[in-house]
Amino acid sequence: MSSPKKLMSKKKPTFPVNEMLDGYLKRYKRNIKIPIFYDDLLRFQGSVAVFDKNDEDTLWVRTYYSEWDRKEIDKSLKKIYTMLHSDGSNETIPFLNIDAIDYCTFGNSKPFRIKVRNILNDNFIYFYVKKADASRIYGLELEHILSPHNMNFLVHKETLIEEHIAGIPGDDFIRDFLPKCTESEKSQIAKEFVKFKERCLIRLLGDMRSYNYVITPTHDFDQIVYKFRAIDFDQQSFEGNLKVYNLQFMKENFKMIEMVGRKLQNSSINQYKVEERSFMAKRMITSPKRTSRLIKCMKKDTISFPENIELLKKHLIQYVGDVKFKDCKNMGEILETILDFVKRNYLNISNKELF
């Protein structure tokens, strides 16, 4: 297996939200004025390391602020919670408490994780405050449009608010839960991994190492159904190496790939790939305007480097055998070409197979 360090290029920069994307976000009620910004949370006076239940460093730190700052920050974060999860009114604010503001020292986005607790019943929920990045926003919107999952997020100026995606981190699941699964469950997990892998590849979501997705178990009659969900969208349509978009080339996923090889025949793998492409095509067909508006924004935006675009075009031509990618000028046009293939194949306009 190839190492991600060899597959990945230099560190991805933060791409600003341009006027066209801002207009798209306003159209779909993603852009709402919020009372606090990412930079405001950077004013913490100190922090302490956060350890997990096994006393291992999580790479998150718990921040603390001056008394005056904390009072204003708490009030603003409670308001954001009501905007993200409710109607934005102040009625529930007296029943909310900000239990923790954690800052991540690992990764590109350097997010803040906010823990909000309902003081009436002690239920709590998380959300994240991040620096707005255009490529990440495209990733969130594409996930909303093309996957089975709805994405809840808000953007205002240079700040991005994201809902927490619940689930077992992939690396934890592979290490602690997968060995205890029955053979039947492993077959079902292998199927879902193939479909998740196909979805990421088709929509060009890169760097899906095991800690960048979660697995959610759901009890259904006499079985447990496992689903995969991406939780990190920083590498949407940025890298030039096609392998970065293919989960099988990430060493952290090796045990999953090995299990797929043991549990599924090639005919079944191809069947599940077709099922996932068909699902994505149906999603695009049922929301054509939203899809086309988002792709139009991507085509007018800069979310990668010219050398990455040229390399990805080269890899796609080699992999797919279609020269249409040669005329693509940016990542938006590349993604549009791939998605057009998926739709056409579903509608039986073309029998040419992609990927």
PDB file of N, CA and C in Angstrom, residues 16-76:
ATOM      1  N   PRO A  16     -10.669  31.357  -0.428  1.00  0.00           N
ATOM      2  CA  PRO A  16     -11.744  32.253   0.010  1.00  0.00           C
ATOM      3  C   PRO A  16     -13.066  31.970  -0.705  1.00  0.00           C
ATOM      4  N   VAL A  17     -14.164  32.353  -0.064  1.00  0.00           N
ATOM      5  CA  VAL A  17     -15.490  32.224  -0.658  1.00  0.00           C
ATOM      6  C   VAL A  17     -15.714  33.421  -1.577  1.00  0.00           C
ATOM      7  N   ASN A  18     -15.857  33.155  -2.868  1.00  0.00           N
ATOM      8  CA  ASN A  18     -16.028  34.269  -3.809  1.00  0.00           C
ATOM      9  C   ASN A  18     -17.495  34.717  -3.872  1.00  0.00           C
ATOM     10  N   GLU A  19     -17.750  35.744  -4.640  1.00  0.00           N
ATOM     11  CA  GLU A  19     -19.083  36.350  -4.690  1.00  0.00           C
ATOM     12  C   GLU A  19     -20.137  35.389  -5.240  1.00  0.00           C
ATOM     13  N   MET A  20     -19.751  34.595  -6.231  1.00  0.00           N
ATOM     14  CA  MET A  20     -20.709  33.665  -6.847  1.00  0.00           C
ATOM     15  C   MET A  20     -21.115  32.555  -5.874  1.00  0.00           C
ATOM     16  N   LEU A  21     -20.144  31.996  -5.171  1.00  0.00           N
ATOM     17  CA  LEU A  21     -20.453  30.966  -4.186  1.00  0.00           C
ATOM     18  C   LEU A  21     -21.255  31.558  -3.034  1.00  0.00           C
ATOM     19  N   ASP A  22     -20.930  32.777  -2.648  1.00  0.00           N
ATOM     20  CA  ASP A  22     -21.668  33.455  -1.594  1.00  0.00           C
ATOM     21  C   ASP A  22     -23.138  33.610  -1.984  1.00  0.00           C
ATOM     22  N   GLY A  23     -23.387  33.931  -3.264  1.00  0.00           N
ATOM     23  CA  GLY A  23     -24.754  34.048  -3.750  1.00  0.00           C
ATOM     24  C   GLY A  23     -25.484  32.713  -3.714  1.00  0.00           C
ATOM     25  N   TYR A  24     -24.773  31.640  -4.065  1.00  0.00           N
ATOM     26  CA  TYR A  24     -25.362  30.301  -4.002  1.00  0.00           C
ATOM     27  C   TYR A  24     -25.765  29.962  -2.568  1.00  0.00           C
ATOM     28  N   LEU A  25     -24.879  30.253  -1.623  1.00  0.00           N
ATOM     29  CA  LEU A  25     -25.152  29.942  -0.217  1.00  0.00           C
ATOM     30  C   LEU A  25     -26.351  30.742   0.304  1.00  0.00           C
ATOM     31  N   LYS A  26     -26.485  31.983  -0.139  1.00  0.00           N
ATOM     32  CA  LYS A  26     -27.635  32.782   0.271  1.00  0.00           C
ATOM     33  C   LYS A  26     -28.926  32.218  -0.309  1.00  0.00           C
ATOM     34  N   ARG A  27     -28.872  31.754  -1.556  1.00  0.00           N
ATOM     35  CA  ARG A  27     -30.054  31.187  -2.212  1.00  0.00           C
ATOM     36  C   ARG A  27     -30.602  29.996  -1.412  1.00  0.00           C
ATOM     37  N   TYR A  28     -29.688  29.175  -0.901  1.00  0.00           N
ATOM     38  CA  TYR A  28     -30.107  27.958  -0.193  1.00  0.00           C
ATOM     39  C   TYR A  28     -30.010  28.090   1.334  1.00  0.00           C
ATOM     40  N   LYS A  29     -30.050  29.345   1.804  1.00  0.00           N
ATOM     41  CA  LYS A  29     -30.132  29.651   3.238  1.00  0.00           C
ATOM     42  C   LYS A  29     -28.969  29.074   4.047  1.00  0.00           C
ATOM     43  N   ARG A  30     -27.818  28.980   3.411  1.00  0.00           N
ATOM     44  CA  ARG A  30     -26.609  28.556   4.123  1.00  0.00           C
ATOM     45  C   ARG A  30     -25.848  29.762   4.687  1.00  0.00           C
ATOM     46  N   ASN A  31     -26.057  30.913   4.100  1.00  0.00           N
ATOM     47  CA  ASN A  31     -25.347  32.115   4.512  1.00  0.00           C
ATOM     48  C   ASN A  31     -26.254  32.951   5.403  1.00  0.00           C
ATOM     49  N   ILE A  32     -25.976  32.930   6.697  1.00  0.00           N
ATOM     50  CA  ILE A  32     -26.792  33.651   7.671  1.00  0.00           C
ATOM     51  C   ILE A  32     -25.870  34.420   8.605  1.00  0.00           C
ATOM     52  N   LYS A  33     -26.233  35.635   8.895  1.00  0.00           N
ATOM     53  CA  LYS A  33     -25.414  36.456   9.781  1.00  0.00           C
ATOM     54  C   LYS A  33     -25.340  35.826  11.159  1.00  0.00           C
ATOM     55  N   ILE A  34     -24.123  35.646  11.662  1.00  0.00           N
ATOM     56  CA  ILE A  34     -23.920  35.021  12.971  1.00  0.00           C
ATOM     57  C   ILE A  34     -23.244  36.005  13.921  1.00  0.00           C
ATOM     58  N   PRO A  35     -23.407  35.824  15.236  1.00  0.00           N
ATOM     59  CA  PRO A  35     -22.931  36.831  16.200  1.00  0.00           C
ATOM     60  C   PRO A  35     -21.470  36.688  16.610  1.00  0.00           C
ATOM     61  N   ILE A  36     -20.754  35.673  16.102  1.00  0.00           N
ATOM     62  CA  ILE A  36     -19.368  35.480  16.499  1.00  0.00           C
ATOM     63  C   ILE A  36     -18.600  34.888  15.330  1.00  0.00           C
ATOM     64  N   PHE A  37     -17.301  35.154  15.270  1.00  0.00           N
ATOM     65  CA  PHE A  37     -16.477  34.657  14.171  1.00  0.00           C
ATOM     66  C   PHE A  37     -15.378  33.743  14.702  1.00  0.00           C
ATOM     67  N   TYR A  38     -14.817  32.986  13.791  1.00  0.00           N
ATOM     68  CA  TYR A  38     -13.736  32.061  14.134  1.00  0.00           C
ATOM     69  C   TYR A  38     -12.606  32.782  14.865  1.00  0.00           C
ATOM     70  N   ASP A  39     -12.205  33.936  14.359  1.00  0.00           N
ATOM     71  CA  ASP A  39     -11.086  34.666  14.957  1.00  0.00           C
ATOM     72  C   ASP A  39     -11.370  35.104  16.385  1.00  0.00           C
ATOM     73  N   ASP A  40     -12.648  35.299  16.720  1.00  0.00           N
ATOM     74  CA  ASP A  40     -12.996  35.683  18.090  1.00  0.00           C
ATOM     75  C   ASP A  40     -12.627  34.575  19.078  1.00  0.00           C
ATOM     76  N   LEU A  41     -12.762  33.331  18.654  1.00  0.00           N
ATOM     77  CA  LEU A  41     -12.461  32.206  19.536  1.00  0.00           C
ATOM     78  C   LEU A  41     -10.962  32.009  19.741  1.00  0.00           C
ATOM     79  N   LEU A  42     -10.167  32.619  18.884  1.00  0.00           N
ATOM     80  CA  LEU A  42      -8.712  32.498  19.019  1.00  0.00           C
ATOM     81  C   LEU A  42      -8.161  33.334  20.169  1.00  0.00           C
ATOM     82  N   ARG A  43      -9.006  34.097  20.815  1.00  0.00           N
ATOM     83  CA  ARG A  43      -8.543  34.982  21.887  1.00  0.00           C
ATOM     84  C   ARG A  43      -8.429  34.260  23.231  1.00  0.00           C
ATOM     85  N   PHE A  44      -8.380  32.946  23.230  1.00  0.00           N
ATOM     86  CA  PHE A  44      -8.300  32.248  24.517  1.00  0.00           C
ATOM     87  C   PHE A  44      -6.971  32.539  25.211  1.00  0.00           C
ATOM     88  N   GLN A  45      -7.007  32.597  26.529  1.00  0.00           N
ATOM     89  CA  GLN A  45      -5.841  32.968  27.324  1.00  0.00           C
ATOM     90  C   GLN A  45      -4.933  31.776  27.635  1.00  0.00           C
ATOM     91  N   GLY A  46      -5.478  30.587  27.554  1.00  0.00           N
ATOM     92  CA  GLY A  46      -4.696  29.398  27.841  1.00  0.00           C
ATOM     93  C   GLY A  46      -5.492  28.153  27.506  1.00  0.00           C
ATOM     94  N   SER A  47      -4.864  26.989  27.707  1.00  0.00           N
ATOM     95  CA  SER A  47      -5.542  25.740  27.380  1.00  0.00           C
ATOM     96  C   SER A  47      -4.904  24.582  28.140  1.00  0.00           C
ATOM     97  N   VAL A  48      -5.652  23.478  28.211  1.00  0.00           N
ATOM     98  CA  VAL A  48      -5.132  22.239  28.796  1.00  0.00           C
ATOM     99  C   VAL A  48      -5.436  21.104  27.829  1.00  0.00           C
ATOM    100  N   ALA A  49      -4.567  20.105  27.799  1.00  0.00           N
ATOM    101  CA  ALA A  49      -4.736  18.980  26.881  1.00  0.00           C
ATOM    102  C   ALA A  49      -5.977  18.163  27.253  1.00  0.00           C
ATOM    103  N   VAL A  50      -6.640  17.633  26.224  1.00  0.00           N
ATOM    104  CA  VAL A  50      -7.804  16.770  26.424  1.00  0.00           C
ATOM    105  C   VAL A  50      -7.380  15.326  26.168  1.00  0.00           C
ATOM    106  N   PHE A  51      -7.616  14.449  27.134  1.00  0.00           N
ATOM    107  CA  PHE A  51      -7.256  13.038  27.016  1.00  0.00           C
ATOM    108  C   PHE A  51      -8.518  12.188  26.893  1.00  0.00           C
ATOM    109  N   ASP A  52      -8.399  11.066  26.186  1.00  0.00           N
ATOM    110  CA  ASP A  52      -9.549  10.178  26.043  1.00  0.00           C
ATOM    111  C   ASP A  52      -9.663   9.253  27.248  1.00  0.00           C
ATOM    112  N   LYS A  53     -10.602   8.292  27.180  1.00  0.00           N
ATOM    113  CA  LYS A  53     -10.846   7.416  28.332  1.00  0.00           C
ATOM    114  C   LYS A  53      -9.662   6.504  28.642  1.00  0.00           C
ATOM    115  N   ASN A  54      -8.759   6.370  27.658  1.00  0.00           N
ATOM    116  CA  ASN A  54      -7.558   5.551  27.870  1.00  0.00           C
ATOM    117  C   ASN A  54      -6.343   6.398  28.242  1.00  0.00           C
ATOM    118  N   ASP A  55      -6.595   7.654  28.586  1.00  0.00           N
ATOM    119  CA  ASP A  55      -5.544   8.602  28.965  1.00  0.00           C
ATOM    120  C   ASP A  55      -4.538   8.868  27.841  1.00  0.00           C
ATOM    121  N   GLU A  56      -5.024   8.812  26.609  1.00  0.00           N
ATOM    122  CA  GLU A  56      -4.195   9.142  25.452  1.00  0.00           C
ATOM    123  C   GLU A  56      -4.557  10.535  24.959  1.00  0.00           C
ATOM    124  N   ASP A  57      -3.557  11.270  24.518  1.00  0.00           N
ATOM    125  CA  ASP A  57      -3.756  12.642  24.049  1.00  0.00           C
ATOM    126  C   ASP A  57      -4.597  12.634  22.783  1.00  0.00           C
ATOM    127  N   THR A  58      -5.685  13.404  22.787  1.00  0.00           N
ATOM    128  CA  THR A  58      -6.585  13.458  21.629  1.00  0.00           C
ATOM    129  C   THR A  58      -6.146  14.488  20.592  1.00  0.00           C
ATOM    130  N   LEU A  59      -5.129  15.287  20.913  1.00  0.00           N
ATOM    131  CA  LEU A  59      -4.658  16.394  20.077  1.00  0.00           C
ATOM    132  C   LEU A  59      -5.633  17.573  20.065  1.00  0.00           C
ATOM    133  N   TRP A  60      -6.651  17.508  20.948  1.00  0.00           N
ATOM    134  CA  TRP A  60      -7.522  18.652  21.201  1.00  0.00           C
ATOM    135  C   TRP A  60      -7.087  19.283  22.528  1.00  0.00           C
ATOM    136  N   VAL A  61      -7.273  20.593  22.644  1.00  0.00           N
ATOM    137  CA  VAL A  61      -7.007  21.278  23.907  1.00  0.00           C
ATOM    138  C   VAL A  61      -8.259  22.021  24.340  1.00  0.00           C
ATOM    139  N   ARG A  62      -8.506  22.053  25.640  1.00  0.00           N
ATOM    140  CA  ARG A  62      -9.659  22.767  26.187  1.00  0.00           C
ATOM    141  C   ARG A  62      -9.239  24.195  26.511  1.00  0.00           C
ATOM    142  N   THR A  63      -9.909  25.141  25.923  1.00  0.00           N
ATOM    143  CA  THR A  63      -9.509  26.540  26.044  1.00  0.00           C
ATOM    144  C   THR A  63     -10.203  27.215  27.222  1.00  0.00           C
ATOM    145  N   TYR A  64      -9.582  28.273  27.717  1.00  0.00           N
ATOM    146  CA  TYR A  64     -10.260  29.110  28.703  1.00  0.00           C
ATOM    147  C   TYR A  64      -9.974  30.577  28.382  1.00  0.00           C
ATOM    148  N   TYR A  65     -10.945  31.418  28.717  1.00  0.00           N
ATOM    149  CA  TYR A  65     -10.941  32.832  28.334  1.00  0.00           C
ATOM    150  C   TYR A  65     -11.072  33.714  29.576  1.00  0.00           C
ATOM    151  N   SER A  66     -10.873  34.993  29.387  1.00  0.00           N
ATOM    152  CA  SER A  66     -11.123  35.929  30.475  1.00  0.00           C
ATOM    153  C   SER A  66     -12.617  35.895  30.811  1.00  0.00           C
ATOM    154  N   GLU A  67     -12.947  36.312  31.999  1.00  0.00           N
ATOM    155  CA  GLU A  67     -14.347  36.252  32.444  1.00  0.00           C
ATOM    156  C   GLU A  67     -15.266  37.044  31.515  1.00  0.00           C
ATOM    157  N   TRP A  68     -14.826  38.212  31.078  1.00  0.00           N
ATOM    158  CA  TRP A  68     -15.653  39.057  30.203  1.00  0.00           C
ATOM    159  C   TRP A  68     -15.820  38.406  28.837  1.00  0.00           C
ATOM    160  N   ASP A  69     -14.716  37.935  28.260  1.00  0.00           N
ATOM    161  CA  ASP A  69     -14.785  37.295  26.948  1.00  0.00           C
ATOM    162  C   ASP A  69     -15.668  36.050  26.990  1.00  0.00           C
ATOM    163  N   ARG A  70     -15.504  35.241  28.038  1.00  0.00           N
ATOM    164  CA  ARG A  70     -16.255  33.995  28.118  1.00  0.00           C
ATOM    165  C   ARG A  70     -17.761  34.256  28.181  1.00  0.00           C
ATOM    166  N   LYS A  71     -18.145  35.299  28.891  1.00  0.00           N
ATOM    167  CA  LYS A  71     -19.568  35.624  28.999  1.00  0.00           C
ATOM    168  C   LYS A  71     -20.151  35.962  27.627  1.00  0.00           C
ATOM    169  N   GLU A  72     -19.450  36.795  26.864  1.00  0.00           N
ATOM    170  CA  GLU A  72     -19.920  37.194  25.542  1.00  0.00           C
ATOM    171  C   GLU A  72     -19.858  36.033  24.557  1.00  0.00           C
ATOM    172  N   ILE A  73     -18.795  35.238  24.631  1.00  0.00           N
ATOM    173  CA  ILE A  73     -18.627  34.098  23.727  1.00  0.00           C
ATOM    174  C   ILE A  73     -19.716  33.052  23.969  1.00  0.00           C
ATOM    175  N   ASP A  74     -19.977  32.744  25.237  1.00  0.00           N
ATOM    176  CA  ASP A  74     -21.019  31.768  25.560  1.00  0.00           C
ATOM    177  C   ASP A  74     -22.377  32.201  25.007  1.00  0.00           C
ATOM    178  N   LYS A  75     -22.700  33.459  25.198  1.00  0.00           N
ATOM    179  CA  LYS A  75     -23.984  33.986  24.715  1.00  0.00           C
ATOM    180  C   LYS A  75     -24.081  33.841  23.195  1.00  0.00           C
ATOM    181  N   SER A  76     -23.003  34.156  22.487  1.00  0.00           N
ATOM    182  CA  SER A  76     -23.002  34.076  21.025  1.00  0.00           C
ATOM    183  C   SER A  76     -23.073  32.637  20.538  1.00  0.00           C
TER     184      SER A  76
END
